[in-house]
Tab-separated table of C-alpha atoms and ligand atoms in Angstrom:
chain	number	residue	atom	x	y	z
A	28	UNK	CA	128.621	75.276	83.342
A	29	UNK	CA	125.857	77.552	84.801
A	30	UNK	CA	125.005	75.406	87.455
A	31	UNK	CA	128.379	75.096	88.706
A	32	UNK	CA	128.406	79.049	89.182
A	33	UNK	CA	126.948	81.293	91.522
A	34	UNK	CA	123.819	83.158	91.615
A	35	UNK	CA	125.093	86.350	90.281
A	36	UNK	CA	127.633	85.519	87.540
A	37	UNK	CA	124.903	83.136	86.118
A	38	UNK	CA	122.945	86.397	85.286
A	39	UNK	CA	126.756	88.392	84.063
A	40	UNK	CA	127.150	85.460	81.980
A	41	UNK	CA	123.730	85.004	80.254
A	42	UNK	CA	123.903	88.330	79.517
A	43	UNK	CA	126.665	88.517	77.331
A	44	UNK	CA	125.435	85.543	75.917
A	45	UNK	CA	122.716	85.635	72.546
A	46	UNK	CA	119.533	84.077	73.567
A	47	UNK	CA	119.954	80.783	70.832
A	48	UNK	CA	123.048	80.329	72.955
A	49	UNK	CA	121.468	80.758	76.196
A	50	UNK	CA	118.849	78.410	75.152
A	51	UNK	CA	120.988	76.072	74.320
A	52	UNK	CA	123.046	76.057	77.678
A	53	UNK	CA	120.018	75.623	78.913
A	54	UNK	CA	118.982	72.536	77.342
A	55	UNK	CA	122.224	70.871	77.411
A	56	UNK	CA	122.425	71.330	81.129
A	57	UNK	CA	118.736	70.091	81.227
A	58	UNK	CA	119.344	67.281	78.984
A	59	UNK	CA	122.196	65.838	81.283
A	60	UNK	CA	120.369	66.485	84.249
A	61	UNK	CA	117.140	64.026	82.924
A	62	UNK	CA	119.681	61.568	80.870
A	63	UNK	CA	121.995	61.323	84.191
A	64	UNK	CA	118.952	60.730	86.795
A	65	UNK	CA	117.009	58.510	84.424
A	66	UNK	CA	113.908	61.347	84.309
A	67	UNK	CA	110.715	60.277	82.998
A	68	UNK	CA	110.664	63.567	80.957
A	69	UNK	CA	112.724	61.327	78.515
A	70	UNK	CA	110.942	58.213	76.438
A	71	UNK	CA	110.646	56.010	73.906
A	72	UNK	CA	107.588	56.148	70.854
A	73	UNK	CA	106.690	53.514	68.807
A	74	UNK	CA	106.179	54.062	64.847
A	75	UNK	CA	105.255	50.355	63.365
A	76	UNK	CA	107.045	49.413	60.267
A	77	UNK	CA	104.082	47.968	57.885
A	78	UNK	CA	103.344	46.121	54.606
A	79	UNK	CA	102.356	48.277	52.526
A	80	UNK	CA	99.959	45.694	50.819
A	81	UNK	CA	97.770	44.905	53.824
A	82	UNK	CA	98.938	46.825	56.517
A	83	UNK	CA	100.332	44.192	58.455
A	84	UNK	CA	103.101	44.997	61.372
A	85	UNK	CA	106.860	43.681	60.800
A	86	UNK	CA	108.602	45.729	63.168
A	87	UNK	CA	108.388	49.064	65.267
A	88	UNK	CA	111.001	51.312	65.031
A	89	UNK	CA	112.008	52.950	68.622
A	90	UNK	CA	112.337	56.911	68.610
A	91	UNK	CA	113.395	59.241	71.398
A	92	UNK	CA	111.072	61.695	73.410
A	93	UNK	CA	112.118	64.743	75.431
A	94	UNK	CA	109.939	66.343	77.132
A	95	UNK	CA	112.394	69.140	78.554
A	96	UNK	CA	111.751	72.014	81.138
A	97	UNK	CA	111.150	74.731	80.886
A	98	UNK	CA	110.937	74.887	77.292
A	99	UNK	CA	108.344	72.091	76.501
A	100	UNK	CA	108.801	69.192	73.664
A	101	UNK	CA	112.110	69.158	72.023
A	102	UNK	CA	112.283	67.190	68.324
A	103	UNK	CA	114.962	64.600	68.411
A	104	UNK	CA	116.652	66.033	65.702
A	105	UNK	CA	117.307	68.969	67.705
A	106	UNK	CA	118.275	67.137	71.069
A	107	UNK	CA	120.307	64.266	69.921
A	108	UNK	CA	122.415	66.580	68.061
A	109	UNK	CA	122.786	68.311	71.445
A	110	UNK	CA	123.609	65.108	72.968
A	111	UNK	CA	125.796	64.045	70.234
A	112	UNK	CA	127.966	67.007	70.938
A	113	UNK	CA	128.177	66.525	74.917
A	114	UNK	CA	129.048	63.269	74.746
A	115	UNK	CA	125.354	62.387	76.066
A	116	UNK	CA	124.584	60.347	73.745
A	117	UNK	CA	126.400	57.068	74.807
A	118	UNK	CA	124.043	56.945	77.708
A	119	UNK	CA	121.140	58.286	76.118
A	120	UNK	CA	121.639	55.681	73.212
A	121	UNK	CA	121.931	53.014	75.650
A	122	UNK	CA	118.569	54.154	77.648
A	123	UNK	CA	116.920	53.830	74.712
A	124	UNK	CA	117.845	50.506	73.662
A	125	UNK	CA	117.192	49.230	76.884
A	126	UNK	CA	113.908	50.662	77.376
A	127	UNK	CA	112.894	49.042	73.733
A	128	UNK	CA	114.424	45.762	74.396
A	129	UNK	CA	112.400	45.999	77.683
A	130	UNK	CA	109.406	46.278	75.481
A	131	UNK	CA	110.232	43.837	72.914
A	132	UNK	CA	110.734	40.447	75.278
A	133	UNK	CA	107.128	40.928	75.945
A	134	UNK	CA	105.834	42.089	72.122
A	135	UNK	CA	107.851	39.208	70.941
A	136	UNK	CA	105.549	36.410	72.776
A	137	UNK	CA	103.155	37.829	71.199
A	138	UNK	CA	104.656	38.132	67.764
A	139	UNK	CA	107.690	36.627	67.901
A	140	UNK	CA	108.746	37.792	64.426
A	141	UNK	CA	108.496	41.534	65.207
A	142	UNK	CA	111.548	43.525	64.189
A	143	UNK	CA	112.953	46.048	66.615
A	144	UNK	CA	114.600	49.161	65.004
A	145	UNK	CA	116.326	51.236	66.597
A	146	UNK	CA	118.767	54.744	65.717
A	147	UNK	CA	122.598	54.292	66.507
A	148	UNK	CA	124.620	57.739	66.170
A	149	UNK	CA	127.928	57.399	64.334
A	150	UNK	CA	129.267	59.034	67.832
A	151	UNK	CA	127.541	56.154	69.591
A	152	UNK	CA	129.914	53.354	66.786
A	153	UNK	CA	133.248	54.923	67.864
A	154	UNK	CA	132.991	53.921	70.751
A	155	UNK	CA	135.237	50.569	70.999
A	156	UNK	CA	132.979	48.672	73.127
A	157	UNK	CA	129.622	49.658	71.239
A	158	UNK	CA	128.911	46.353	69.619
A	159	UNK	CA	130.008	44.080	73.123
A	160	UNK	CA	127.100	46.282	74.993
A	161	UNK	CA	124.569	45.996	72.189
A	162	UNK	CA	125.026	42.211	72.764
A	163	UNK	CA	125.234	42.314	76.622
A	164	UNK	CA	121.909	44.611	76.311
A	165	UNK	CA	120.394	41.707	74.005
A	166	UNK	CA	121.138	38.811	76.676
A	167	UNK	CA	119.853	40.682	78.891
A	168	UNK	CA	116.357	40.953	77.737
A	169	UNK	CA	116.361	37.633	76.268
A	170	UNK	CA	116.014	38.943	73.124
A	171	UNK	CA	117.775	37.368	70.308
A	172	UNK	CA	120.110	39.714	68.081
A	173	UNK	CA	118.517	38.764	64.571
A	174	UNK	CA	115.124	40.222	65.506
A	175	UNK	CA	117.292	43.976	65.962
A	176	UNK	CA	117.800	46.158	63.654
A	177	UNK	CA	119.824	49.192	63.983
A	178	UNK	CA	119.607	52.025	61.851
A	179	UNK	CA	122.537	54.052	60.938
A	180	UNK	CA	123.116	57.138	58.615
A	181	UNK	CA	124.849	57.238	55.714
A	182	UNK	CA	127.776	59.437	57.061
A	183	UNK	CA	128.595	55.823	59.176
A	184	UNK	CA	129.894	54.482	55.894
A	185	UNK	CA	132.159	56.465	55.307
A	186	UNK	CA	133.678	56.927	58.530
A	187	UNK	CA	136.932	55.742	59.117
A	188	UNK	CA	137.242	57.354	62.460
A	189	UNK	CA	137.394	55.003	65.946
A	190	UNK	CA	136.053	51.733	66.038
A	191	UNK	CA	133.064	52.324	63.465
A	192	UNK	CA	134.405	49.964	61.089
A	193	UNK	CA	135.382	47.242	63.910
A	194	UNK	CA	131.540	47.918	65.764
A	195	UNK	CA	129.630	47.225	62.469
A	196	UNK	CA	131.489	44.121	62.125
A	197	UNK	CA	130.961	42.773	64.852
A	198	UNK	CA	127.095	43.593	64.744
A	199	UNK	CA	126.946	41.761	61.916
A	200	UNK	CA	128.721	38.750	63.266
A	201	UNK	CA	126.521	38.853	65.976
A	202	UNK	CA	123.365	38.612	63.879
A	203	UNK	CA	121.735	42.222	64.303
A	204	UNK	CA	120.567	43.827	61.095
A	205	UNK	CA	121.929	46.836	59.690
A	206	UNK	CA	119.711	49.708	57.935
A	207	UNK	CA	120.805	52.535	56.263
A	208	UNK	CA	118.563	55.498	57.384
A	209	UNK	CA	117.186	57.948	55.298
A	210	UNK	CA	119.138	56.675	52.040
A	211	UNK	CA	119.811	58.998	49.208
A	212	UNK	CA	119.899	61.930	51.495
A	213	UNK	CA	123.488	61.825	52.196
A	214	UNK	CA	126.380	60.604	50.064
A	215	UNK	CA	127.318	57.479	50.738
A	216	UNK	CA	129.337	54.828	48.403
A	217	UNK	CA	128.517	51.581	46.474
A	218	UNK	CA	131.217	49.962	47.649
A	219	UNK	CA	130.549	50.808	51.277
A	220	UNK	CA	127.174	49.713	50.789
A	221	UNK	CA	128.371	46.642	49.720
A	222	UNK	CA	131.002	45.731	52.473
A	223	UNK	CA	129.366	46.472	55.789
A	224	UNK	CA	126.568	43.737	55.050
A	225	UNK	CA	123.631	45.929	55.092
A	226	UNK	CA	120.559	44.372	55.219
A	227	UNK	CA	117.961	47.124	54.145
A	228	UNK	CA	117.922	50.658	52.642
A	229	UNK	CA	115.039	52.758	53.689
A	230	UNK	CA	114.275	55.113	51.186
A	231	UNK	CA	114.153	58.930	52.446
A	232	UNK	CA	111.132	60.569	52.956
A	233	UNK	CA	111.901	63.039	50.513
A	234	UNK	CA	111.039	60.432	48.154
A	235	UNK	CA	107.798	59.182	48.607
A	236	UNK	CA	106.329	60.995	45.633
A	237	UNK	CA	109.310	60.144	43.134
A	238	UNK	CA	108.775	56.191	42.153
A	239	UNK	CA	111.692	56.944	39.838
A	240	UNK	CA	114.164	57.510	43.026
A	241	UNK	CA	111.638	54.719	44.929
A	242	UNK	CA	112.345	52.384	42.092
A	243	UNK	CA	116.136	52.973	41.894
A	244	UNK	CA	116.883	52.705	45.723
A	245	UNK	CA	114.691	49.122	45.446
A	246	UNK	CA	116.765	48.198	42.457
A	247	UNK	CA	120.055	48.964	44.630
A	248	UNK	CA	118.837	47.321	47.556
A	249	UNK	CA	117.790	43.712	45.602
A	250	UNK	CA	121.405	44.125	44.270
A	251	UNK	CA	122.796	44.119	47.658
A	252	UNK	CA	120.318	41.400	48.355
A	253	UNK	CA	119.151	44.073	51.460
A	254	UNK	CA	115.160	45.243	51.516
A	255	UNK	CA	113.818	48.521	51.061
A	256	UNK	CA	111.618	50.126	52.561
A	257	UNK	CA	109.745	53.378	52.273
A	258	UNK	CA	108.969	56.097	54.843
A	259	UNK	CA	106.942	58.820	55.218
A	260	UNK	CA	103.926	57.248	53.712
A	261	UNK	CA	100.746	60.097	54.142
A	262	UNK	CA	98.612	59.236	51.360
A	263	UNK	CA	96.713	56.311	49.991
A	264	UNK	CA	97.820	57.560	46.411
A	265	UNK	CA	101.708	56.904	47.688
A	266	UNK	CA	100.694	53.555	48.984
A	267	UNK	CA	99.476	52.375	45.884
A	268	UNK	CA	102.297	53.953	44.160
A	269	UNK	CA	104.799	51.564	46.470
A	270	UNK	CA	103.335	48.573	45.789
A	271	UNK	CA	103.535	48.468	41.919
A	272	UNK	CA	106.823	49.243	42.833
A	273	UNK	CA	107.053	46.279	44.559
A	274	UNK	CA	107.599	47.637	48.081
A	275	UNK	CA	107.101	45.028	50.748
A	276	UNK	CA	108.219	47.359	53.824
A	277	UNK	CA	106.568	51.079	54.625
A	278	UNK	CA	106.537	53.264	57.433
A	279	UNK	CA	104.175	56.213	57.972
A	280	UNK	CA	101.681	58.517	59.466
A	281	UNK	CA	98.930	56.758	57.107
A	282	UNK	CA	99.047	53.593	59.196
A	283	UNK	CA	100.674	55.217	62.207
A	284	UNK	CA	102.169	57.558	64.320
A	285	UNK	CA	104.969	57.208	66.307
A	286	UNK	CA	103.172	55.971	69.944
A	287	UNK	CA	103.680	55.041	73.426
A	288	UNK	CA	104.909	51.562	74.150
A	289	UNK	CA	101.389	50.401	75.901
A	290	UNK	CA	99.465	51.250	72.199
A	291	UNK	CA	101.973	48.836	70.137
A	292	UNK	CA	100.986	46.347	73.384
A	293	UNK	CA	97.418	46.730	72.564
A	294	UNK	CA	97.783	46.833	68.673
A	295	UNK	CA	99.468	43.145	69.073
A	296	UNK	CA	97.732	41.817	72.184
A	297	UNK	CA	95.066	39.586	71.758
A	298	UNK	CA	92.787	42.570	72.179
A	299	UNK	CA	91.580	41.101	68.440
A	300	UNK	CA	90.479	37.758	70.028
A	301	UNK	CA	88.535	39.993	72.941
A	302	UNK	CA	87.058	42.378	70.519
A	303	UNK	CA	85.631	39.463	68.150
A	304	UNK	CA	83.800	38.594	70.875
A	305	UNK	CA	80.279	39.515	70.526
A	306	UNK	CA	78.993	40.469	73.755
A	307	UNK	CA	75.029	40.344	73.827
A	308	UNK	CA	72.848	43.166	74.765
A	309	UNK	CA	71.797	43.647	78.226
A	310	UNK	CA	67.908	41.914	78.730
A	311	UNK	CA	65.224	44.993	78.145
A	312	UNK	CA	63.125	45.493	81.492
A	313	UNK	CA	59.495	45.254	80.332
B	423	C2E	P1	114.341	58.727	61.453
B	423	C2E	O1	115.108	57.660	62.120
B	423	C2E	O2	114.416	58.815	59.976
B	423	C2E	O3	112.846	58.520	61.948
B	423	C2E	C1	111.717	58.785	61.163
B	423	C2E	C2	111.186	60.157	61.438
B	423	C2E	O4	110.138	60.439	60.527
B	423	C2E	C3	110.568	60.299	62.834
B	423	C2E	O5	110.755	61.652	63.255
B	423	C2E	C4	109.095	60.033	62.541
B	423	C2E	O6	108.227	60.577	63.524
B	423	C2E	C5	108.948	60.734	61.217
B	423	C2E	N1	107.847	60.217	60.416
B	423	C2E	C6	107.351	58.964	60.387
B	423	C2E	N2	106.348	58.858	59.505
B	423	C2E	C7	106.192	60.071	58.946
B	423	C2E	C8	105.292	60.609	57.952
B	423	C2E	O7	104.440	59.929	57.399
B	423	C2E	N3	105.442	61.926	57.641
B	423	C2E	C9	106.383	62.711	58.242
B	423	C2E	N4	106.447	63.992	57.880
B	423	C2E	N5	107.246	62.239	59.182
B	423	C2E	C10	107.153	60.940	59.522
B	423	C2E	P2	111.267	62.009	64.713
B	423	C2E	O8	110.678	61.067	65.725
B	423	C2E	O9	111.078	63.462	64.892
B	423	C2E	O10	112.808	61.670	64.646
B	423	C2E	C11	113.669	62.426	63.843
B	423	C2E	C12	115.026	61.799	63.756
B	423	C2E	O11	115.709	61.857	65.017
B	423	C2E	C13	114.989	60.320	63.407
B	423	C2E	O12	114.770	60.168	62.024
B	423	C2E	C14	116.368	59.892	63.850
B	423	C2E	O13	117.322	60.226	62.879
B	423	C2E	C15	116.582	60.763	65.070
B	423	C2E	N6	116.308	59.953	66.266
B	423	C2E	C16	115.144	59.724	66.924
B	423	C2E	N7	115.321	58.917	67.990
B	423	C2E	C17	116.650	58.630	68.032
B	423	C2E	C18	117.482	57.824	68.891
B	423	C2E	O14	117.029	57.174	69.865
B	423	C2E	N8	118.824	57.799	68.598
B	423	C2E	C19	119.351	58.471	67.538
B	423	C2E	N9	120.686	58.403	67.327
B	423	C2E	N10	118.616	59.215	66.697
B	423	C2E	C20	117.275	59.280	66.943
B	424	MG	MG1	115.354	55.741	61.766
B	425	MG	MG1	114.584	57.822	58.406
B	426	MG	MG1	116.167	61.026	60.038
């Protein structure tokens, strides 16, 4: 590692290396650095999971910030492949989920139905003990395992590698929901589909303007008696679309944006009861 050397091989060794590689170094070093010392340049948004109907809030689903130096905001796509590759991701993963449980004994007094969703890498479900820590993470927070919902990828199904198959059993015993995660981007099989006890298939965002696709992945889910649900909703015109379709789940910048934990707070407090108070107008001085 770079660290580990001194001074003046650092600069030998960047040298020779291309500057994508260099940056990368660089952020996996970084990345360990703020996942190993619990950094506050790594957090948790909040994107609700709405009816599509009325708008209403089911669930949020929990997704991974990074703000990393030097370089700035890093997508999660880009650094949990990172951390998927170090190894990082075990203890990233399990930040995460703690940090959203966290959140969700308090959202749930104030709607206890809320459903928590969060991402599980299929590095993260080979480990043997996955499943045992989701559950130990759950009793921790006092919050009970059939208001979670962790959402895999397709590539999860077919894995036959590790404890994958042994994990998602157990889940399921346990109560937590499984989701498949952008479904019908991958290539994943019926019969999988069918034996892991999957409880809801949300549709891909590439998608959202197909209601032939939207209509086939709801007609697959109702056969696996799962839910669907739709994401990347933008537009009013795809809203509408989803609901003839029959869509009861939805997820997208048109309601909301992925957010910090204290907005979700506010969007389920009883702010509502405050704000429908009318407060009068201060007496005029004559
Ligand atoms: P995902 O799980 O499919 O999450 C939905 C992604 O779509 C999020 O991107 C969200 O910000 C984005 N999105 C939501 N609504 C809209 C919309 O209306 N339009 C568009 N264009 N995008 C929308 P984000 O936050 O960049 O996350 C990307 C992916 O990174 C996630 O996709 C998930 O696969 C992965 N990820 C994020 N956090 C974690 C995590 O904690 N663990 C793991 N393993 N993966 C994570
Ligand atoms: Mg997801
Ligand atoms: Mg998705
Ligand atoms: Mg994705």
């Amino acid at each position: 590692l770079a660290k580990a050397r001194g001074r003046g091989e650092v600069e030998v060794f960047d040298e020779s290396m291309g500057e994508v590689a260099q940056r990368r170094l660089h952020l996996e070093n970084q990345l360990r650095h703020d996942v190993e010392t619990g950094s506050d340049a790594l957090s948790v948004a909040f994107q609700p999971l709405v009816d599509p109907r009325d708008g209403r809030v089911l669930g949020v689903e929990a997704l991974a910030r990074w703000n990393s130096t030097p370089y700035g905001v890093i997508g999660p796509d880009e650094f949990i492949a990172i951390a998927e590759d170090c190894e990082l991701i075990h203890d990233l993963g399990r930040s995460v989920l703690h940090t959203t449980l966290e959140h969700a004994a308090w959202w749930h007094s104030l709607h206890p139905e809320l459903e928590i969703a969060v991402n599980v890498s299929p590095v993260q479900l080979r480990r043997p003990d996955f499943a045992q820590q989701v559950s130990a993470a759950l009793a921790r927070a006092r919050v009970v395992p059939q208001r979670l919902c962790l959402e895999i990828t397709e590539s999860v199904l077919l894995d036959t590698e590790g404890a994958t198959v042994a994990n998602l059993q157990a889940l399921d015993e346990d109560g937590i929901a499984l989701a498949v995660d952008d479904f019908g981007s991958g290539c994943s099989s019926l019969g999988q589909l069918r034996r892991f006890a999957i409880s809801k298939l949300k549709a891909d965002r590439s998608f959202v303007d197909d209601p032939a696709l939207l209509r086939a992945v709801a007609d697959l889910a109702a056969a696996l008696g799962a839910s669907a649900l739709a994401e990347g909703v933008e537009t009013p015109e795809q809203q509408q679309s989803l609901v003839r379709l029959g869509y009861r789940q939805a997820q997208g910048y048109l309601w909301a944006r992925p957010q910090p934990a204290t907005a979700i707070t506010d969007l389920l407090g009883p702010r509502r009861e405050t704000h429908a108070t009318v407060t009068p107008p201060p007496p005029r001085r004559t």
